[in-house]
Amino acid sequence: MAIPLRPTRSRPLAAERRWWLALASLLAILMLGVMAAAAVGSAIQTGVRAYVGGEGLWSKAEKDAVIDLQRFSETHDEADWEEYRVEIAVTLGDRQARLELERPTPDDAAVFAGFTAGRNAPEDVPSLAMLFRTFRHLSFIDRAIAIWTEADAEIDGLQALAGRIRVAVVANDDAALTRLRRDLDGSNDRLTRLESDFSQTLGDGARWVQAVLLIVMAAILGLLVAITATVGRSILNHLRAADIQAAETLRASEARLRLLVDHLPAIAWTTDVDLLVTSMTGEGLACLGLAEDAFTGRAVTGQFDPQVEVEREGRVALASAHREALLGHSGSYRVMVSERTSQAHVQPVRVDGRIVGVVGLALDLTDRLELEARLERSTRLESIGRLAGGVAHDFNNFLTAITGYADLLTTSLPEGDQRHDAEEILRAARRASDLTSQLLAFGRRQVLKSEIVSPNDVIMDMRNMIERLIGDDIVLELDLDPRLPDVLADQGQLEQVVLNLTVNARDAMPAGGRLTIATSRTTMDPSAVDGARGPGAATTDAVAIRVQDTGVGMNEATRSRIFEPFFTTKGRGKGTGLGLSTVYGIVEQSGGAIRVESTPGSGSAFTVVMAAAVGSVSALRDAATGRRASD
């Protein structure tokens, strides 16, 4: 069956995308135009409103200044003169702002100071400055500024006239004052005319801006209506094409899905609300030798085809999962079908929020489980082999001592029966060493034989063996506390701990060095044994056995893993990684703790801490027995 990989399109995709992009761009431009026009109109209207308000304040101050000046010419009262100066300063503040705005780079602070001195509201200052700077080229704004400039010149004349009035008042020249009052009336008339022209100019400009905005908005609205009509027709056409395309896409999708499900290495099925199978497909059916309609119409909770063997537990799980799915719960279970293991998943099918059936998928896990079992077996065999190598490693440590002593005996004894016996011991030890390589499987669970043991005595008894083991390149130093208490431990296991730590120290000093074994009194307080590994116990008297070397040392990454089984830094064939893990296990099982101190190039120190033996021997042994039981 030929399946189209991509449905045909009634319109090329690239052209359609360009069309919609162009339409979106045009709409965006129109919207930006509306926003820009609204913003410009709002800014101009706000500025005009601020200037109209400012003109009222300016006009009032000018009128008050003229009145104060006339009163001063009549009363000769200095208070009237001061009132005049206060009011005339308002008009001078607006002049300061205008002159600063005329500069190429005006000082905003000076502009603000000028407008506020003119009694304009501080929040109106930005609008006043913006309208002056940005829209100066508009004819009505330019005309208003020209009137403003002319009014400022008239204010200069008013100030000069005020100066002459003050001189006449001081001279008490009534004739001059009469003439100056007439001049003052003329100046006031001219300023009144300019104020009227200023307000009318701004009003005409505001009405012009409003008319322009209405025209622009009407034009944009017309374009939007035209575009909306065009887009509406296009959308209708697109929806018709989309319906056709959706039908084609659905048919192609169903065909691809059918092809996928038919070749899926599984079994997929659907049921209705009565749990009757409505469809079943998948390559898994072929593995069972069944046709797709083998179960159609049958209940998944009933009997299966006689040629399909389903374990009872699987049938129960199958029925339960489908019933749970009808309640809205998804489920997963494992089932054996004709000696093949499958992992089945079922979940409800909802249409408009209502459960109308169940859909299921069963993946065949038989091959995967078989591979996992093989991997598990090979891993277990590998682990057993490593463990056997570890046992051989530990056993060879003892054989090394036996071989060493036997070798000493053979070289020190004269010819005779005793030397012959020593040679037999040596040959047997060597044969035992060969046999360790032939171990095929091994398993061990340590059984401690706890007894009162003196760590000092154990170390002294092992001294000769240790010296033989480490060789002539390494100097052995013992620093044993003579007041050291005994411990409750398995002597053989304690010897194993000392021996493994000694071997580890020896391997860390390939060029020779110094090995120090020390004992001391301590406590099991965690703060006193910082960084200890092991369960530890409550604060109590304890014994510390410290094995220190001057070898290569370890970095933090290595130190954090040294007690992991099979972890080793030695070369291939030179270590199994079980020596220190064995030490850790023995110390842990003995109720002790172990800590490690090491720095690259400065050697390492292992400190084993074990509780001191306090009390009767029988009580201590009972405690040890209880500890083994808990382990």
XYZ file of C-alpha atoms in Angstrom:
631
model
C 0.000 0.000 0.000
C 1.476 3.323 -1.050
C 1.324 5.884 1.746
C 1.936 9.544 0.849
C 4.589 10.931 3.149
C 3.247 14.458 2.781
C -0.312 15.499 1.896
C -0.817 17.547 -1.246
C -1.608 21.225 -0.808
C -4.197 23.227 -2.725
C -1.978 26.263 -2.402
C 1.822 26.337 -2.243
C 2.876 26.691 1.370
C 5.525 29.343 0.706
C 3.106 31.571 -1.238
C 0.465 31.197 1.461
C 2.933 32.139 4.118
C 4.028 35.223 2.150
C 0.394 36.248 1.694
C -0.393 36.025 5.388
C 2.880 37.738 6.256
C 2.076 40.637 3.941
C -1.433 40.901 5.383
C -0.122 40.838 8.944
C 2.479 43.460 8.056
C -0.159 45.739 6.527
C -2.412 45.390 9.558
C 0.520 46.070 11.841
C 1.414 49.199 9.861
C -2.165 50.434 10.027
C -2.380 49.781 13.751
C 0.919 51.525 14.276
C -0.386 54.411 12.192
C -3.487 54.659 14.364
C -1.407 54.533 17.499
C 1.070 57.083 16.156
C -1.682 59.463 15.058
C -3.412 59.105 18.404
C -0.150 59.667 20.240
C 0.741 62.744 18.180
C -2.733 64.193 18.518
C -2.792 63.531 22.242
C 0.632 65.119 22.681
C -0.371 68.239 20.717
C -3.701 68.560 22.510
C -2.015 68.157 25.884
C 0.605 70.763 25.011
C -2.002 73.198 23.681
C -4.076 72.761 26.840
C -1.004 73.485 28.942
C -0.159 76.619 26.924
C -3.739 77.883 27.113
C -3.659 77.421 30.862
C -0.251 79.078 31.047
C -1.496 82.008 28.957
C -4.265 82.571 31.472
C -1.735 82.668 34.312
C 0.522 84.986 32.272
C -2.379 87.317 31.442
C -3.561 87.475 35.037
C -0.055 88.276 36.273
C 0.299 91.029 33.624
C -3.047 92.588 34.559
C -2.220 92.432 38.269
C 1.166 94.045 37.576
C -0.510 96.945 35.686
C -3.049 97.445 38.495
C -0.312 97.404 41.150
C 1.719 99.908 39.112
C -1.255 102.275 38.716
C -1.991 102.050 42.449
C 1.660 102.777 43.234
C 1.546 105.918 41.033
C -1.410 107.141 43.059
C -0.573 106.014 46.619
C 3.233 106.110 46.441
C 3.043 103.028 48.727
C 6.104 100.745 48.501
C 3.886 97.726 49.207
C 2.155 98.344 45.872
C 5.563 98.491 44.188
C 6.569 95.133 45.689
C 3.285 93.593 44.542
C 4.064 94.834 41.037
C 7.510 93.222 41.114
C 6.041 89.888 42.240
C 3.480 89.814 39.433
C 5.839 90.976 36.664
C 8.264 88.185 37.672
C 5.662 85.636 36.512
C 5.873 86.891 32.929
C 9.664 86.959 33.139
C 9.718 83.274 34.172
C 7.876 82.254 31.006
C 10.338 84.369 28.998
C 13.263 82.497 30.603
C 11.753 79.178 29.516
C 11.142 80.424 25.938
C 14.662 81.783 25.534
C 16.169 78.536 26.855
C 14.026 76.460 24.485
C 15.291 78.568 21.581
C 18.811 77.266 22.206
C 20.130 74.300 20.141
C 20.656 72.280 23.343
C 18.353 73.716 26.005
C 18.961 73.106 29.700
C 15.985 71.135 31.022
C 16.524 72.446 34.545
C 16.433 76.057 33.356
C 13.301 75.348 31.303
C 11.623 73.765 34.308
C 12.616 76.676 36.561
C 11.267 79.226 34.065
C 7.875 77.580 33.552
C 7.333 76.963 37.264
C 8.299 80.589 37.973
C 5.504 81.441 35.543
C 3.156 79.528 37.890
C 2.675 76.642 35.477
C 1.960 73.257 37.111
C 5.144 71.141 37.306
C 3.392 68.197 35.648
C 2.593 70.414 32.626
C 6.221 71.429 32.035
C 7.165 68.323 29.928
C 4.162 68.925 27.634
C 5.008 72.626 27.287
C 8.636 71.860 26.386
C 7.720 68.970 24.068
C 5.214 71.023 22.056
C 7.727 73.868 21.695
C 10.608 71.612 20.554
C 8.848 68.943 18.519
C 6.043 70.811 16.783
C 7.685 74.213 16.298
C 7.419 73.726 12.543
C 3.588 73.695 12.679
C 2.263 77.048 11.493
C -0.008 77.747 14.438
C 2.712 76.864 16.948
C 5.172 79.101 15.138
C 2.610 81.947 15.079
C 1.896 81.515 18.812
C 5.614 81.713 19.635
C 5.923 84.886 17.524
C 3.068 86.468 19.502
C 4.746 85.313 22.707
C 7.992 86.998 21.618
C 6.150 90.220 20.780
C 4.431 90.152 24.167
C 7.804 89.717 25.904
C 9.034 92.858 24.078
C 5.943 94.710 25.291
C 6.722 93.495 28.828
C 10.160 95.071 28.439
C 8.429 98.350 27.593
C 6.162 97.935 30.617
C 9.191 97.456 32.862
C 10.806 100.610 31.431
C 7.549 102.510 31.992
C 7.479 101.233 35.595
C 10.974 102.602 36.103
C 9.905 106.069 34.916
C 6.823 105.939 37.170
C 9.013 105.170 40.164
C 11.266 108.168 39.323
C 8.221 110.459 39.047
C 6.865 109.144 42.367
C 10.155 109.879 44.071
C 10.188 113.387 42.480
C 6.477 113.848 43.334
C 5.916 114.994 39.734
C 2.118 114.787 39.339
C 2.143 116.021 35.729
C 4.597 113.306 34.711
C 2.596 110.679 36.601
C -0.588 111.683 34.767
C 1.173 111.314 31.406
C 2.751 107.983 32.452
C -0.635 106.601 33.525
C -1.940 107.202 30.015
C 1.102 105.387 28.598
C 0.453 102.531 31.060
C -3.124 102.194 29.779
C -1.826 102.018 26.211
C 0.682 99.285 27.096
C -2.043 97.299 28.846
C -4.296 97.574 25.776
C -1.537 96.270 23.491
C -0.796 93.349 25.848
C -4.496 92.505 26.034
C -4.646 92.347 22.237
C -1.568 90.067 22.107
C -3.034 87.793 24.776
C -6.234 87.481 22.764
C -4.271 86.709 19.570
C -2.236 84.060 21.427
C -5.334 82.271 22.750
C -7.117 82.450 19.400
C -4.075 81.086 17.552
C -3.803 78.112 19.893
C -7.547 77.453 19.683
C -7.478 77.513 15.872
C -4.490 75.178 15.922
C -6.178 72.715 18.269
C -9.246 72.604 16.017
C -7.024 72.068 12.983
C -5.231 69.166 14.670
C -8.555 67.609 15.618
C -9.791 67.863 12.034
C -6.605 66.304 10.660
C -6.852 63.452 13.158
C -10.455 62.804 12.164
C -9.451 62.625 8.510
C -6.557 60.261 9.267
C -8.707 58.054 11.473
C -11.442 57.926 8.845
C -8.921 56.929 6.188
C -7.437 54.221 8.377
C -10.911 52.985 9.321
C -11.813 52.749 5.659
C -8.680 50.741 4.974
C -9.443 48.453 7.896
C -12.975 47.862 6.630
C -11.650 47.038 3.178
C -8.976 44.758 4.584
C -11.500 43.071 6.882
C -13.753 42.310 3.955
C -10.823 40.964 1.958
C -9.563 38.904 4.873
C -13.062 37.571 5.534
C -13.378 36.296 1.990
C -9.876 34.854 2.177
C -10.604 33.111 5.472
C -13.769 31.554 4.074
C -11.859 30.282 1.077
C -9.072 29.082 3.342
C -11.530 27.245 5.604
C -13.035 25.471 2.625
C -9.573 24.477 1.461
C -8.656 23.520 5.029
C -11.651 21.185 5.251
C -10.551 19.450 2.097
C -6.963 19.380 3.301
C -8.002 18.046 6.724
C -9.885 15.193 5.119
C -6.867 14.329 2.969
C -4.543 14.615 5.957
C -6.810 12.428 8.076
C -6.912 9.731 5.431
C -3.131 9.829 5.049
C -2.641 9.854 8.829
C -4.946 6.891 9.287
C -3.082 5.013 6.585
C 0.297 5.769 8.173
C -0.998 4.842 11.623
C -2.411 1.616 10.264
C 0.906 0.813 8.636
C 2.749 1.601 11.871
C 0.435 -0.467 14.066
C 0.459 -3.387 11.669
C 4.253 -3.546 11.877
C 4.500 -2.796 15.587
C 6.194 -5.670 17.471
C 3.268 -5.777 19.872
C -0.482 -6.302 20.091
C -2.830 -3.322 20.191
C -6.550 -3.588 20.811
C -9.654 -1.568 21.598
C -12.877 -2.461 23.385
C -16.251 -0.884 23.897
C -17.835 -0.068 27.256
C -18.947 -3.704 27.550
C -15.275 -4.762 27.237
C -15.945 -6.505 23.933
C -12.962 -6.412 21.596
C -13.657 -4.070 18.681
C -10.251 -4.288 16.996
C -6.895 -5.990 17.449
C -3.754 -5.667 15.380
C 0.030 -5.814 15.522
C 2.857 -8.149 14.590
C 2.450 -9.836 17.969
C -0.591 -11.640 16.582
C 1.574 -13.319 13.981
C 3.853 -14.632 16.745
C 0.792 -16.323 18.254
C -0.453 -17.545 14.883
C -3.678 -15.539 15.105
C -5.623 -13.414 12.660
C -6.683 -9.857 13.443
C -10.321 -10.887 13.827
C -9.574 -13.801 16.151
C -10.876 -11.930 19.199
C -13.266 -9.428 17.613
C -16.554 -9.433 19.475
C -15.200 -11.462 22.383
C -15.047 -10.221 25.945
C -11.543 -9.599 27.261
C -12.738 -10.860 30.653
C -13.951 -14.179 29.225
C -12.325 -17.248 27.710
C -9.661 -16.843 25.045
C -9.075 -18.826 21.916
C -8.185 -22.405 22.867
C -4.891 -22.195 20.991
C -3.831 -19.206 23.138
C -2.673 -20.229 26.596
C -2.986 -17.429 29.155
C -1.959 -18.079 32.752
C -4.673 -17.652 35.352
C -2.917 -14.724 37.044
C -2.655 -12.999 33.693
C -6.360 -13.426 32.965
C -7.253 -12.012 36.370
C -4.918 -9.036 35.871
C -6.281 -8.510 32.361
C -9.889 -8.405 33.507
C -9.118 -6.235 36.540
C -7.129 -3.701 34.524
C -9.905 -3.300 31.961
C -12.553 -2.820 34.649
C -10.328 -0.189 36.304
C -9.916 1.529 32.942
C -13.696 1.876 32.653
C -13.523 3.740 35.975
C -10.980 6.156 34.526
C -7.745 4.571 35.769
C -4.785 3.585 33.598
C -2.989 0.362 34.471
C -0.021 -1.802 33.624
C 0.461 -5.514 34.242
C 2.537 -8.468 33.103
C 0.962 -11.523 31.524
C 2.177 -14.843 30.096
C 0.610 -15.672 26.731
C 1.590 -18.947 25.073
C 4.832 -19.076 27.066
C 5.741 -15.547 26.045
C 5.899 -12.699 28.560
C 4.234 -9.406 27.696
C 3.886 -6.086 29.479
C 0.401 -4.752 28.891
C -0.825 -1.172 29.324
C -4.496 -0.200 29.252
C -6.187 3.161 29.584
C -9.659 4.569 29.052
C -10.814 6.103 25.780
C -12.724 9.355 26.284
C -14.922 11.224 23.845
C -16.172 14.609 25.043
C -15.132 13.658 28.561
C -17.135 10.397 28.518
C -15.460 6.973 28.657
C -16.500 5.009 25.570
C -14.088 2.094 25.793
C -10.581 0.897 26.527
C -7.388 0.877 24.472
C -4.557 -1.524 25.252
C -1.038 -2.270 24.112
C 0.968 -5.389 24.961
C 4.719 -5.364 24.329
C 6.490 -8.705 24.057
C 9.248 -8.783 26.693
C 10.338 -12.372 26.158
C 13.507 -11.630 24.222
C 14.439 -8.719 26.473
C 13.910 -10.729 29.642
C 16.027 -13.516 28.215
C 18.816 -11.057 27.470
C 18.520 -9.592 30.966
C 18.755 -13.071 32.460
C 21.859 -13.785 30.408
C 23.397 -10.496 31.476
C 22.567 -11.209 35.113
C 24.153 -14.642 34.880
C 27.290 -13.301 33.241
C 27.511 -10.502 35.801
C 27.128 -12.963 38.657
C 29.788 -15.211 37.184
C 32.101 -12.245 36.769
C 31.501 -11.183 40.366
C 32.140 -14.704 41.615
C 35.332 -14.815 39.598
C 36.488 -11.534 41.100
C 35.563 -12.693 44.560
C 37.464 -15.915 44.039
C 40.462 -13.866 42.976
C 40.135 -11.841 46.148
C 40.095 -14.978 48.252
C 43.174 -16.214 46.445
C 44.840 -12.851 47.121
C 44.131 -13.062 50.858
C 45.112 -16.713 51.040
C 48.393 -15.955 49.300
C 49.219 -13.450 52.050
C 49.209 -16.288 54.572
C 51.017 -18.586 52.154
C 53.692 -15.915 51.748
C 54.358 -16.038 55.471
C 54.378 -19.822 55.474
C 56.676 -19.860 52.478
C 58.943 -17.284 54.100
C 59.283 -19.211 57.368
C 59.718 -22.508 55.513
C 62.398 -20.934 53.358
C 64.194 -19.662 56.478
C 64.027 -23.124 57.997
C 65.426 -24.823 54.915
C 68.362 -22.427 54.791
C 69.096 -22.541 58.519
C 68.682 -26.278 59.230
C 71.398 -28.812 58.478
C 70.804 -31.771 56.239
C 68.458 -34.246 57.891
C 64.868 -35.100 58.640
C 63.981 -31.669 60.002
C 65.223 -29.904 56.899
C 63.384 -32.438 54.763
C 60.170 -31.662 56.657
C 60.710 -27.936 56.137
C 61.216 -28.516 52.424
C 57.945 -30.476 52.315
C 56.186 -27.555 53.990
C 57.658 -25.214 51.403
C 56.579 -27.450 48.519
C 53.065 -27.822 49.959
C 52.726 -24.078 50.382
C 53.784 -23.527 46.808
C 51.303 -26.151 45.600
C 48.579 -24.452 47.633
C 49.477 -21.185 45.962
C 49.020 -22.842 42.587
C 45.664 -24.272 43.614
C 44.264 -20.856 44.503
C 44.290 -19.912 40.831
C 41.955 -22.827 40.103
C 39.098 -21.584 42.318
C 35.914 -21.497 40.257
C 33.281 -20.327 42.759
C 33.332 -18.989 46.268
C 30.904 -17.601 48.842
C 31.594 -16.563 52.396
C 29.689 -15.125 55.373
C 32.037 -14.249 58.194
C 31.377 -15.789 61.572
C 33.207 -13.902 64.290
C 34.740 -15.831 67.160
C 34.986 -12.937 69.570
C 37.414 -13.156 72.434
C 39.497 -10.870 74.605
C 42.429 -9.862 72.413
C 45.411 -7.596 73.022
C 46.083 -5.598 69.846
C 49.679 -5.061 71.002
C 50.233 -8.813 71.322
C 48.687 -9.453 67.902
C 50.982 -6.907 66.280
C 54.087 -8.178 68.099
C 53.278 -11.751 67.083
C 53.003 -10.620 63.453
C 56.161 -8.487 63.503
C 58.482 -11.026 61.895
C 55.913 -11.912 59.260
C 55.313 -8.223 58.476
C 59.039 -7.536 58.141
C 59.365 -10.457 55.780
C 56.305 -9.311 53.841
C 57.348 -5.681 53.307
C 60.947 -6.478 52.307
C 64.236 -4.762 53.026
C 63.375 -1.460 51.298
C 60.747 -0.561 53.884
C 61.569 0.232 57.514
C 59.051 -1.023 60.059
C 58.453 1.119 63.146
C 56.202 0.070 66.027
C 54.790 2.609 68.476
C 52.630 0.574 70.835
C 50.950 2.082 73.892
C 51.926 -0.135 76.879
C 48.718 0.880 78.690
C 46.520 -0.136 75.788
C 43.363 -2.015 76.897
C 42.209 -5.231 75.293
C 39.397 -5.446 72.740
C 36.659 -7.981 72.109
C 37.323 -9.270 68.603
C 38.070 -12.260 66.437
C 41.844 -12.533 66.626
C 42.137 -14.059 63.182
C 40.063 -11.292 61.655
C 42.071 -8.651 63.523
C 45.248 -10.191 62.118
C 43.617 -10.054 58.675
C 42.940 -6.326 59.131
C 46.549 -5.594 60.114
C 47.869 -7.802 57.324
C 45.707 -6.228 54.592
C 46.583 -2.704 55.722
C 50.262 -3.686 55.754
C 50.078 -5.085 52.230
C 48.266 -1.959 51.062
C 50.986 0.218 52.628
C 53.728 -1.882 51.060
C 52.177 -1.537 47.588
C 51.974 2.233 48.112
C 55.778 2.409 48.610
C 57.292 0.736 45.524
C 60.548 2.645 46.066
C 60.701 1.885 49.778
C 59.878 4.021 52.764
C 58.708 3.803 56.352
C 55.789 1.789 57.697
C 54.571 2.804 61.155
C 52.122 0.725 63.160
C 50.935 2.482 66.314
C 48.341 1.834 68.985
C 46.745 4.312 71.364
C 43.787 4.891 73.617
C 40.880 6.921 72.218
C 37.106 7.090 72.292
C 34.332 6.201 69.904
C 33.077 9.797 69.953
C 32.305 10.708 66.305
C 33.936 14.109 66.790
C 37.159 12.374 67.853
C 37.081 10.100 64.801
C 36.254 12.637 62.118
C 35.463 11.151 58.762
C 35.117 7.638 60.174
C 33.579 4.963 57.984
C 31.461 2.392 59.726
C 28.493 2.369 62.102
C 30.440 3.340 65.245
C 28.851 3.422 68.688
C 28.111 5.777 71.533
C 30.987 7.606 73.216
C 33.094 5.045 75.066
C 36.708 4.045 75.675
C 38.274 2.600 72.579
C 41.499 1.405 71.005
C 43.041 2.949 67.895
C 45.323 0.941 65.587
C 47.076 3.255 63.129
C 48.928 1.976 60.047
C 50.830 4.785 58.350
C 53.074 4.761 55.289
C 55.223 7.283 53.450
C 54.011 6.196 50.038
C 52.417 7.934 47.087
C 49.228 8.923 48.907
C 45.761 9.401 47.422
C 43.651 12.245 46.115
C 40.099 12.874 47.308
C 38.488 11.050 44.393
C 40.474 7.890 45.134
C 40.087 8.185 48.896
C 36.307 8.353 48.587
C 36.187 4.974 46.788
C 38.887 2.851 48.404
C 36.426 0.785 50.429
C 34.288 -0.083 47.390
C 34.526 -3.759 46.427
C 36.726 -4.368 43.390
C 37.992 -0.782 43.295
C 41.765 -0.688 42.832
C 44.377 1.702 41.519
C 46.874 -1.054 40.821
C 47.731 -2.273 37.389
C 45.996 -5.125 35.633
C 46.628 -8.404 37.419
C 48.198 -6.715 40.468
C 45.180 -6.408 42.709
C 41.527 -7.339 43.023
C 40.309 -4.366 45.007
C 39.076 -6.542 47.865
C 41.806 -5.957 50.433
C 40.497 -2.702 51.884
C 36.849 -3.653 51.396
C 37.578 -6.759 53.479
C 39.129 -4.557 56.165
C 36.075 -2.339 56.146
C 33.717 -5.315 56.411
C 35.627 -6.841 59.325
C 35.827 -3.555 61.219
C 32.158 -2.825 60.581
C 31.074 -6.303 61.687
C 33.213 -5.920 64.801
C 31.341 -2.745 65.759
C 34.265 -0.462 65.000
C 35.045 2.346 62.613
C 37.852 3.231 60.237
C 39.143 6.544 58.960
C 41.623 7.460 56.246
C 44.010 10.393 56.027
C 45.953 10.826 52.832
C 47.535 13.493 50.671
C 49.116 12.867 47.275
C 52.874 12.539 47.753
C 52.655 12.470 51.565
C 51.539 8.926 52.253
C 48.423 7.536 53.876
C 47.276 6.647 57.378
C 44.494 4.183 58.211
C 43.127 4.318 61.761
C 40.966 1.457 63.017
C 38.940 2.268 66.137
C 37.431 -0.557 68.205
C 35.664 -0.425 71.544
C 37.815 -1.351 74.541
C 36.899 -4.515 76.439
C 35.325 -3.441 79.746
C 33.571 -5.917 82.101
C 33.485 -9.657 82.479
C 34.526 -11.936 79.673
C 31.156 -13.738 79.631
C 29.240 -10.480 79.385
C 31.436 -9.296 76.552
C 30.968 -12.550 74.674
C 27.181 -12.346 75.141
C 27.284 -8.829 73.699
C 29.317 -10.028 70.755
C 26.878 -12.891 70.151
C 23.984 -10.412 70.108
C 25.874 -8.211 67.652
C 26.462 -11.127 65.285
C 22.772 -12.009 65.432
C 21.813 -8.465 64.484
C 24.321 -8.515 61.619
